[in-house]
Amino acid sequence: MDFMYCKSLFIGWFLILVVGVQAQTRMVLNNDIYLNITNNVVLVIDNGNSNALTTSGTGGNIVSEDEDNTVKWNIGTNTGTYVVPLTSKPSGQGGNATKIPTTVAITTAGTGSGSISFSTYETTNDNNTPFASQVTHMSGAGGDQSLKVLDRFWFVNASGYTTKPEGSMTLSYDDASNEMGGTNSITESDLQAQRWNSTANDWQFLLYGTVNTSSNQVSGITLTSSDFFSTWAIVSNSNPLPVELIRFEVNCSENGRLIEWETASETNNERFDIQYSNNGDEFFGLTSVGGSGNSSSSNQYYYLDQQNSTGQTAYYRLRQVDFNGISKDYPIVFSNACENGNTPNVSIYPNPSRGRFHVSEIGAESAYIRVLNHQGQEVFASKLEDSSFNLNHLENGAYYCIIITGTHQHHFNFRLLKE
């Protein structure tokens, strides 16, 4: 990978390169000049001010057209509105030479000597292939949704920060037939931005921004420090890519295997089906857990498998089912044979109780408690203080209790009765 550092550069009808240190160094693209980045070259803007890269006259054009042909802007702890004048391929390269600038407005500065890198490319095919490096699918409810997605990926990658900056973003797009038309089925007025969650390895369900079909831009895209993911697509909001599953895991417990999963948001979600296999190939229905319907907040779910042996490897698959019957399977997780030795002997009393329960044999170990309702949804969670906990705020009835103790994360499960 080659780097080209910009200290002071003016590109117009001629090129002037100033080698020297200046207080304010800038790169100006003038009179519709083209700067074509190829062969994984990185153009480094080594000035954190928002005016370090600008255009003048009839504007300027930076052609990226590959994920690794990037503009790296060393923004650091600065704030402001940063505009990268990206342009689609010129006609000589089979494109439309459409100006598609990306704008990032930083309102809360990051910490550390970080930078933001920008790039974009038009996909070869209407099914959005070749995929961006992190992307593994374009599937949603009902299967492949690639024909509801513009044939282009955008990349805005904040790196080198201790805490990433926050603000908003505007993505511009080419509404010509090669990116929006063809075999695609897209209503331009429905467009919004959607990002790939590289942690969950899935498309995050949340949609961002408001489309302006006159300027061909989706603006008001929220950027936060905690989930400043780099890969973006523009999609039809009537066919968003799949619901994000934040977590799906299985842990050995004292009397079974505890299955846990968490969603960031849910739309039209009737239930989850949990399936079990002892060989990873043949799966059988284990149970169903009710979903949260429509939710824009995080939801956590739990189920204790006491039906199958903990002495051998087990495989679990989670299936999400909409109210309209459409389902999606999530990747399989497995659990090795559980070890049952050297665990504390924990009990809860009195049980039933009017609200306050006591836990025995915790000793000096740290402990955390979770209480679940009959649907497997968490209704109480807390660090265990004074070997007791209070459920007075809950309705009378039966609950599952999970106590996690010690550095080895021993899981103990109880059926509580509050009366």
Coordinates of C-alpha atoms in Angstrom, one line a residue:
M1 CA 0.0 0.0 0.0
D2 CA 1.4 3.4 -1.0
F3 CA 0.8 6.6 0.9
M4 CA 0.8 10.1 -0.7
Y5 CA 1.0 12.8 2.0
C6 CA -0.5 16.2 1.3
K7 CA 1.1 19.2 3.0
S8 CA 0.1 21.9 0.5
L9 CA -1.3 21.1 -2.9
F10 CA -3.3 23.1 -5.4
I11 CA -4.6 21.1 -8.4
G12 CA -6.1 23.0 -11.3
W13 CA -4.9 23.4 -14.8
F14 CA -1.4 22.9 -13.4
L15 CA 0.2 21.3 -10.4
I16 CA 2.1 23.1 -7.7
L17 CA 3.7 21.2 -4.9
V18 CA 5.1 23.1 -1.9
V19 CA 7.6 21.2 0.1
G20 CA 7.9 22.8 3.5
V21 CA 6.1 23.3 6.8
Q22 CA 3.2 25.7 6.9
A23 CA 0.8 26.6 9.7
Q24 CA -2.2 26.0 7.5
T25 CA -1.7 23.4 4.8
R26 CA -4.5 22.6 2.3
M27 CA -5.4 20.6 -0.8
V28 CA -7.6 22.5 -3.3
L29 CA -9.2 20.8 -6.3
N30 CA -10.0 23.4 -8.9
N31 CA -12.0 23.7 -12.1
D32 CA -13.4 20.1 -12.2
I33 CA -10.0 18.4 -12.1
Y34 CA -9.9 14.7 -11.5
L35 CA -7.7 12.9 -9.0
N36 CA -7.9 9.2 -9.7
I37 CA -6.7 6.9 -6.8
T38 CA -5.7 3.4 -7.9
N39 CA -3.6 0.4 -6.8
N40 CA -4.5 0.7 -3.1
V41 CA -2.9 4.1 -2.8
V42 CA -3.8 6.2 0.3
L43 CA -4.1 9.9 0.0
V44 CA -3.2 11.3 3.4
I45 CA -4.6 14.7 4.4
D46 CA -2.2 15.6 7.2
N47 CA -4.2 18.6 8.5
G48 CA -7.0 18.2 11.0
N49 CA -8.9 21.3 9.9
S50 CA -12.1 20.9 8.0
N51 CA -10.8 23.3 5.2
A52 CA -7.7 21.2 4.5
L53 CA -9.5 19.6 1.6
T54 CA -11.7 21.8 -0.5
T55 CA -12.8 22.5 -4.1
S56 CA -13.0 25.8 -6.0
G57 CA -14.3 27.0 -9.3
T58 CA -16.4 24.3 -10.9
G59 CA -15.3 21.9 -8.3
G60 CA -13.1 18.8 -8.1
N61 CA -13.3 15.0 -8.2
I62 CA -11.6 12.2 -6.3
V63 CA -12.2 8.8 -7.9
S64 CA -11.9 6.0 -5.4
E65 CA -13.8 3.0 -6.8
D66 CA -12.2 0.5 -4.6
E67 CA -12.5 -0.2 -0.9
D68 CA -8.7 0.2 -0.5
N69 CA -8.3 3.4 -2.6
T70 CA -8.8 5.7 0.3
V71 CA -8.6 9.3 1.5
K72 CA -7.2 9.3 5.0
W73 CA -7.9 12.5 6.9
N74 CA -5.8 13.0 10.1
I75 CA -8.6 14.8 11.9
G76 CA -7.4 14.0 15.5
T77 CA -9.4 15.9 18.1
N78 CA -10.8 18.5 15.8
T79 CA -14.5 19.2 15.0
G80 CA -16.2 20.6 12.0
T81 CA -17.7 19.6 8.7
Y82 CA -15.4 17.4 6.5
V83 CA -16.3 17.0 2.9
V84 CA -14.5 14.5 0.6
P85 CA -15.4 15.2 -3.1
L86 CA -15.8 11.7 -4.3
T87 CA -17.0 11.0 -7.8
S88 CA -18.0 7.9 -9.6
K89 CA -15.9 6.5 -12.5
P90 CA -15.5 8.9 -15.4
S91 CA -17.0 8.0 -18.8
G92 CA -13.7 6.8 -20.1
Q93 CA -13.7 4.1 -17.4
G94 CA -17.3 3.1 -18.0
G95 CA -19.0 5.3 -15.4
N96 CA -21.1 8.5 -15.3
A97 CA -18.6 10.9 -13.6
T98 CA -21.3 11.7 -11.0
K99 CA -20.3 13.8 -8.0
I100 CA -21.1 11.7 -4.9
P101 CA -19.4 13.6 -2.0
T102 CA -19.3 12.1 1.5
T103 CA -19.7 14.6 4.3
V104 CA -19.0 13.9 8.0
A105 CA -20.0 16.6 10.5
I106 CA -18.1 16.0 13.8
T107 CA -19.8 17.6 16.8
T108 CA -18.1 15.7 19.6
A109 CA -14.3 15.3 19.1
G110 CA -12.6 12.0 19.4
T111 CA -9.7 11.4 21.8
G112 CA -6.3 10.4 20.6
S113 CA -4.5 11.0 17.4
G114 CA -7.1 9.3 15.1
S115 CA -8.1 9.6 11.5
I116 CA -11.1 8.9 9.3
S117 CA -10.6 7.1 6.0
F118 CA -13.1 7.5 3.1
S119 CA -13.7 5.3 0.0
T120 CA -16.4 3.9 -2.1
Y121 CA -17.0 1.7 -5.1
E122 CA -19.7 0.6 -7.5
T123 CA -20.4 -3.1 -7.5
T124 CA -20.1 -5.0 -10.7
N125 CA -23.5 -6.7 -10.4
D126 CA -27.0 -5.9 -9.3
N127 CA -26.7 -8.4 -6.4
N128 CA -24.0 -6.2 -4.9
T129 CA -21.1 -8.4 -5.7
P130 CA -18.2 -8.3 -5.2
F131 CA -19.1 -7.7 -1.5
A132 CA -17.2 -5.3 0.7
S133 CA -14.4 -7.1 2.7
Q134 CA -16.5 -7.4 5.9
V135 CA -19.8 -8.2 4.3
T136 CA -20.8 -11.9 4.0
H137 CA -24.4 -11.6 2.7
M138 CA -27.3 -9.3 1.6
S139 CA -30.0 -11.4 3.1
G140 CA -33.1 -10.2 5.1
A141 CA -36.5 -11.4 5.9
G142 CA -37.7 -13.5 2.9
G143 CA -34.2 -14.1 1.6
D144 CA -31.8 -12.2 -0.6
Q145 CA -32.6 -8.4 -0.6
S146 CA -29.7 -7.3 -2.8
L147 CA -32.1 -6.0 -5.5
K148 CA -33.5 -3.5 -2.9
V149 CA -30.0 -2.1 -2.3
L150 CA -28.1 0.5 -4.4
D151 CA -25.2 -1.1 -6.3
R152 CA -22.5 0.6 -4.3
F153 CA -20.7 0.4 -0.9
W154 CA -19.5 3.4 1.2
F155 CA -16.7 3.2 3.7
V156 CA -16.1 5.7 6.6
N157 CA -13.6 4.2 9.0
A158 CA -12.5 6.0 12.2
S159 CA -9.2 4.5 13.4
G160 CA -6.4 5.3 15.9
Y161 CA -8.8 6.9 18.4
T162 CA -9.0 6.0 22.1
T163 CA -12.7 7.2 21.9
K164 CA -14.1 7.7 18.4
P165 CA -15.8 11.0 17.5
E166 CA -19.5 11.6 17.2
G167 CA -21.7 13.5 14.8
S168 CA -23.6 12.9 11.6
M169 CA -23.0 12.0 8.0
T170 CA -24.3 12.5 4.5
L171 CA -23.9 10.0 1.7
S172 CA -24.4 10.9 -1.9
Y173 CA -25.4 8.4 -4.6
D174 CA -25.7 8.1 -8.4
D175 CA -29.3 7.5 -9.4
A176 CA -28.3 6.3 -12.9
S177 CA -29.5 2.9 -14.1
N178 CA -26.2 1.2 -13.6
E179 CA -26.5 1.7 -9.8
M180 CA -30.2 2.0 -9.2
G181 CA -31.8 0.5 -12.2
G182 CA -31.2 -2.7 -14.1
T183 CA -32.8 -5.7 -12.4
N184 CA -33.1 -3.7 -9.1
S185 CA -36.5 -2.9 -7.7
I186 CA -35.9 0.4 -5.8
T187 CA -38.2 3.3 -5.0
E188 CA -35.9 6.3 -4.6
S189 CA -38.1 8.0 -2.1
D190 CA -37.7 5.0 0.3
L191 CA -33.9 5.2 0.5
Q192 CA -32.1 5.2 3.8
A193 CA -28.6 4.2 5.0
Q194 CA -27.8 1.0 6.8
R195 CA -24.5 -0.2 8.2
W196 CA -22.7 -3.6 8.6
N197 CA -22.0 -4.5 12.2
S198 CA -18.6 -6.1 12.0
T199 CA -18.9 -7.3 15.7
A200 CA -22.2 -9.2 15.1
N201 CA -21.2 -10.0 11.5
D202 CA -24.6 -8.9 10.3
W203 CA -26.5 -5.9 8.9
Q204 CA -27.7 -3.7 11.8
F205 CA -31.5 -3.3 11.5
L206 CA -31.5 0.4 12.4
L207 CA -32.0 2.6 9.4
Y208 CA -30.5 6.1 9.2
G209 CA -31.0 9.4 7.4
T210 CA -33.5 11.2 5.2
V211 CA -33.3 11.0 1.4
N212 CA -33.4 14.0 -0.9
T213 CA -34.1 12.8 -4.3
S214 CA -33.3 16.1 -5.9
S215 CA -29.7 16.3 -4.6
N216 CA -29.3 12.4 -4.5
Q217 CA -28.2 12.4 -0.9
V218 CA -29.1 10.6 2.4
S219 CA -28.4 13.1 5.2
G220 CA -28.7 13.1 9.0
I221 CA -27.0 9.7 9.4
T222 CA -26.1 9.3 13.1
L223 CA -22.5 8.5 14.0
T224 CA -21.8 7.5 17.6
S225 CA -18.5 6.6 19.2
S226 CA -19.7 3.2 20.5
D227 CA -20.8 1.9 17.1
F228 CA -18.8 3.8 14.5
F229 CA -18.8 0.9 12.0
S230 CA -17.2 1.5 8.7
T231 CA -19.2 -0.2 6.0
W232 CA -22.5 1.3 4.7
A233 CA -25.1 0.6 2.1
I234 CA -28.2 2.6 0.9
V235 CA -31.3 0.4 1.0
S236 CA -35.0 0.6 0.4
N237 CA -36.6 1.1 3.9
S238 CA -39.5 -1.2 3.0
N239 CA -36.9 -4.1 2.6
P240 CA -34.2 -3.5 5.2
L241 CA -31.5 -6.0 5.6
P242 CA -31.8 -8.5 8.6
V243 CA -32.4 -7.8 12.3
E244 CA -29.2 -7.6 14.2
L245 CA -28.5 -10.3 16.7
I246 CA -26.0 -8.9 19.1
R247 CA -25.3 -12.1 21.0
F248 CA -26.1 -15.8 20.9
E249 CA -24.2 -18.1 23.3
V250 CA -24.5 -21.3 25.4
N251 CA -22.9 -21.8 28.8
C252 CA -22.8 -24.8 31.1
S253 CA -24.8 -24.4 34.3
E254 CA -25.3 -26.5 37.5
N255 CA -28.3 -28.3 36.1
G256 CA -28.2 -27.9 32.4
R257 CA -27.1 -25.6 29.6
L258 CA -28.1 -21.9 29.7
I259 CA -28.9 -20.5 26.2
E260 CA -28.7 -16.7 26.0
W261 CA -29.2 -14.3 23.2
E262 CA -29.7 -10.5 22.7
T263 CA -31.2 -8.4 20.0
A264 CA -30.6 -4.7 19.3
S265 CA -34.1 -4.1 17.9
E266 CA -37.0 -6.1 16.6
T267 CA -39.7 -5.6 13.9
N268 CA -42.7 -7.8 13.5
N269 CA -41.0 -10.5 15.6
E270 CA -43.4 -13.2 16.9
R271 CA -41.0 -15.7 18.4
F272 CA -37.7 -17.5 18.5
D273 CA -37.4 -21.2 18.0
I274 CA -34.5 -23.0 19.6
Q275 CA -33.2 -26.1 17.9
Y276 CA -30.9 -28.8 19.3
S277 CA -28.5 -31.2 17.7
N278 CA -25.9 -33.7 19.0
N279 CA -24.0 -33.9 15.7
G280 CA -24.3 -30.4 14.2
D281 CA -26.3 -31.7 11.2
E282 CA -29.7 -33.0 12.3
F283 CA -31.6 -30.4 14.4
F284 CA -34.7 -30.9 16.5
G285 CA -37.1 -28.4 18.0
L286 CA -36.3 -27.7 21.6
T287 CA -38.7 -24.9 22.6
S288 CA -40.1 -21.5 21.5
V289 CA -39.6 -18.2 23.2
G290 CA -41.9 -15.2 22.5
G291 CA -40.4 -12.2 20.8
S292 CA -40.9 -8.6 21.6
G293 CA -42.9 -7.7 18.5
N294 CA -41.6 -4.2 17.6
S295 CA -38.8 -2.8 19.7
S296 CA -36.0 -0.3 19.1
S297 CA -34.2 -1.2 22.3
S298 CA -32.0 -4.1 23.4
N299 CA -33.8 -7.2 24.5
Q300 CA -32.2 -10.2 26.3
Y301 CA -33.5 -13.8 26.3
Y302 CA -32.6 -16.9 28.2
Y303 CA -33.6 -20.6 28.2
L304 CA -32.3 -23.4 30.4
D305 CA -31.9 -26.7 28.5
Q306 CA -32.5 -29.5 31.0
Q307 CA -33.7 -32.0 28.5
N308 CA -30.3 -33.0 26.9
S309 CA -27.2 -34.5 28.4
T310 CA -24.4 -32.1 29.4
G311 CA -21.8 -34.9 29.1
Q312 CA -21.3 -34.5 25.3
T313 CA -20.9 -31.7 22.8
A314 CA -24.2 -30.0 21.9
Y315 CA -25.2 -27.7 19.0
Y316 CA -27.9 -25.1 19.1
R317 CA -29.5 -23.0 16.3
L318 CA -31.8 -20.0 16.7
R319 CA -34.6 -19.3 14.3
Q320 CA -36.4 -16.0 14.3
V321 CA -40.1 -16.1 13.1
D322 CA -42.1 -13.0 12.0
F323 CA -45.8 -12.7 12.5
N324 CA -46.3 -13.2 8.8
G325 CA -44.5 -16.6 9.0
I326 CA -41.2 -15.6 7.4
S327 CA -38.2 -17.1 9.3
K328 CA -34.5 -16.6 9.5
D329 CA -31.9 -19.0 10.9
Y330 CA -28.8 -17.6 12.7
P331 CA -25.4 -19.2 12.8
I332 CA -25.0 -22.4 14.9
V333 CA -23.3 -22.2 18.3
F334 CA -21.9 -25.2 20.2
S335 CA -21.0 -26.2 23.7
N336 CA -18.4 -28.8 24.7
A337 CA -19.1 -31.4 27.4
C338 CA -19.7 -29.7 30.7
E339 CA -17.4 -30.3 33.7
N340 CA -19.4 -30.7 36.9
G341 CA -16.7 -30.8 39.5
N342 CA -15.3 -28.2 42.0
T343 CA -18.4 -26.0 42.0
P344 CA -19.8 -24.3 45.1
N345 CA -23.0 -25.8 46.6
V346 CA -25.4 -22.9 46.3
S347 CA -29.0 -22.8 47.5
I348 CA -31.8 -20.2 47.8
Y349 CA -34.2 -19.8 50.7
P350 CA -37.0 -19.3 51.6
N351 CA -38.6 -20.5 48.5
P352 CA -41.5 -19.6 48.1
S353 CA -40.9 -16.1 49.5
R354 CA -42.9 -12.9 49.7
G355 CA -40.1 -11.1 48.0
R356 CA -36.8 -11.3 49.8
F357 CA -34.6 -14.3 49.0
H358 CA -31.3 -15.4 50.6
V359 CA -28.5 -17.2 48.9
S360 CA -26.3 -19.7 50.8
E361 CA -22.7 -20.8 50.3
I362 CA -21.6 -17.8 48.2
G363 CA -18.7 -17.0 50.6
A364 CA -16.2 -14.5 49.5
E365 CA -16.8 -15.0 45.8
S366 CA -18.3 -12.2 43.7
A367 CA -21.8 -13.1 42.4
Y368 CA -24.3 -11.7 39.9
I369 CA -27.9 -12.5 39.7
R370 CA -30.5 -12.5 36.9
V371 CA -34.2 -13.2 37.2
L372 CA -36.2 -14.2 34.2
N373 CA -40.0 -14.5 33.6
H374 CA -41.7 -17.5 32.0
Q375 CA -40.9 -16.1 28.5
G376 CA -37.2 -16.1 29.2
Q377 CA -37.0 -12.3 29.4
E378 CA -34.9 -10.6 32.0
V379 CA -37.0 -8.8 34.7
F380 CA -34.3 -8.2 37.3
A381 CA -30.4 -8.1 37.3
S382 CA -28.0 -7.0 39.9
K383 CA -24.8 -7.7 41.7
L384 CA -25.6 -9.8 44.7
E385 CA -25.2 -7.8 47.9
D386 CA -25.3 -9.2 51.5
S387 CA -26.2 -12.7 50.1
S388 CA -29.8 -11.6 49.4
F389 CA -32.0 -10.0 46.8
N390 CA -35.5 -8.4 46.8
L391 CA -38.2 -9.1 44.2
N392 CA -41.0 -7.1 45.9
H393 CA -41.5 -5.1 42.7
L394 CA -42.4 -8.2 40.6
E395 CA -45.9 -9.7 40.3
N396 CA -46.5 -13.0 42.2
G397 CA -45.7 -16.1 40.2
A398 CA -42.9 -18.4 39.1
Y399 CA -39.5 -17.1 37.9
Y400 CA -36.2 -18.5 36.8
C401 CA -33.1 -17.3 38.8
I402 CA -29.6 -17.5 37.4
I403 CA -26.6 -16.9 39.8
I404 CA -23.2 -16.5 38.3
T405 CA -20.3 -16.9 40.7
G406 CA -16.5 -16.8 40.7
T407 CA -13.9 -16.3 38.1
H408 CA -14.9 -19.5 36.4
Q409 CA -18.4 -18.2 35.8
H410 CA -20.3 -21.1 37.5
H411 CA -24.0 -20.8 36.5
F412 CA -26.7 -21.9 39.0
N413 CA -30.4 -22.0 38.0
F414 CA -33.4 -22.1 40.3
R415 CA -37.1 -21.9 40.0
L416 CA -38.4 -19.2 42.4
L417 CA -41.9 -18.7 43.6
K418 CA -43.0 -15.3 44.7
E419 CA -46.3 -15.2 46.6

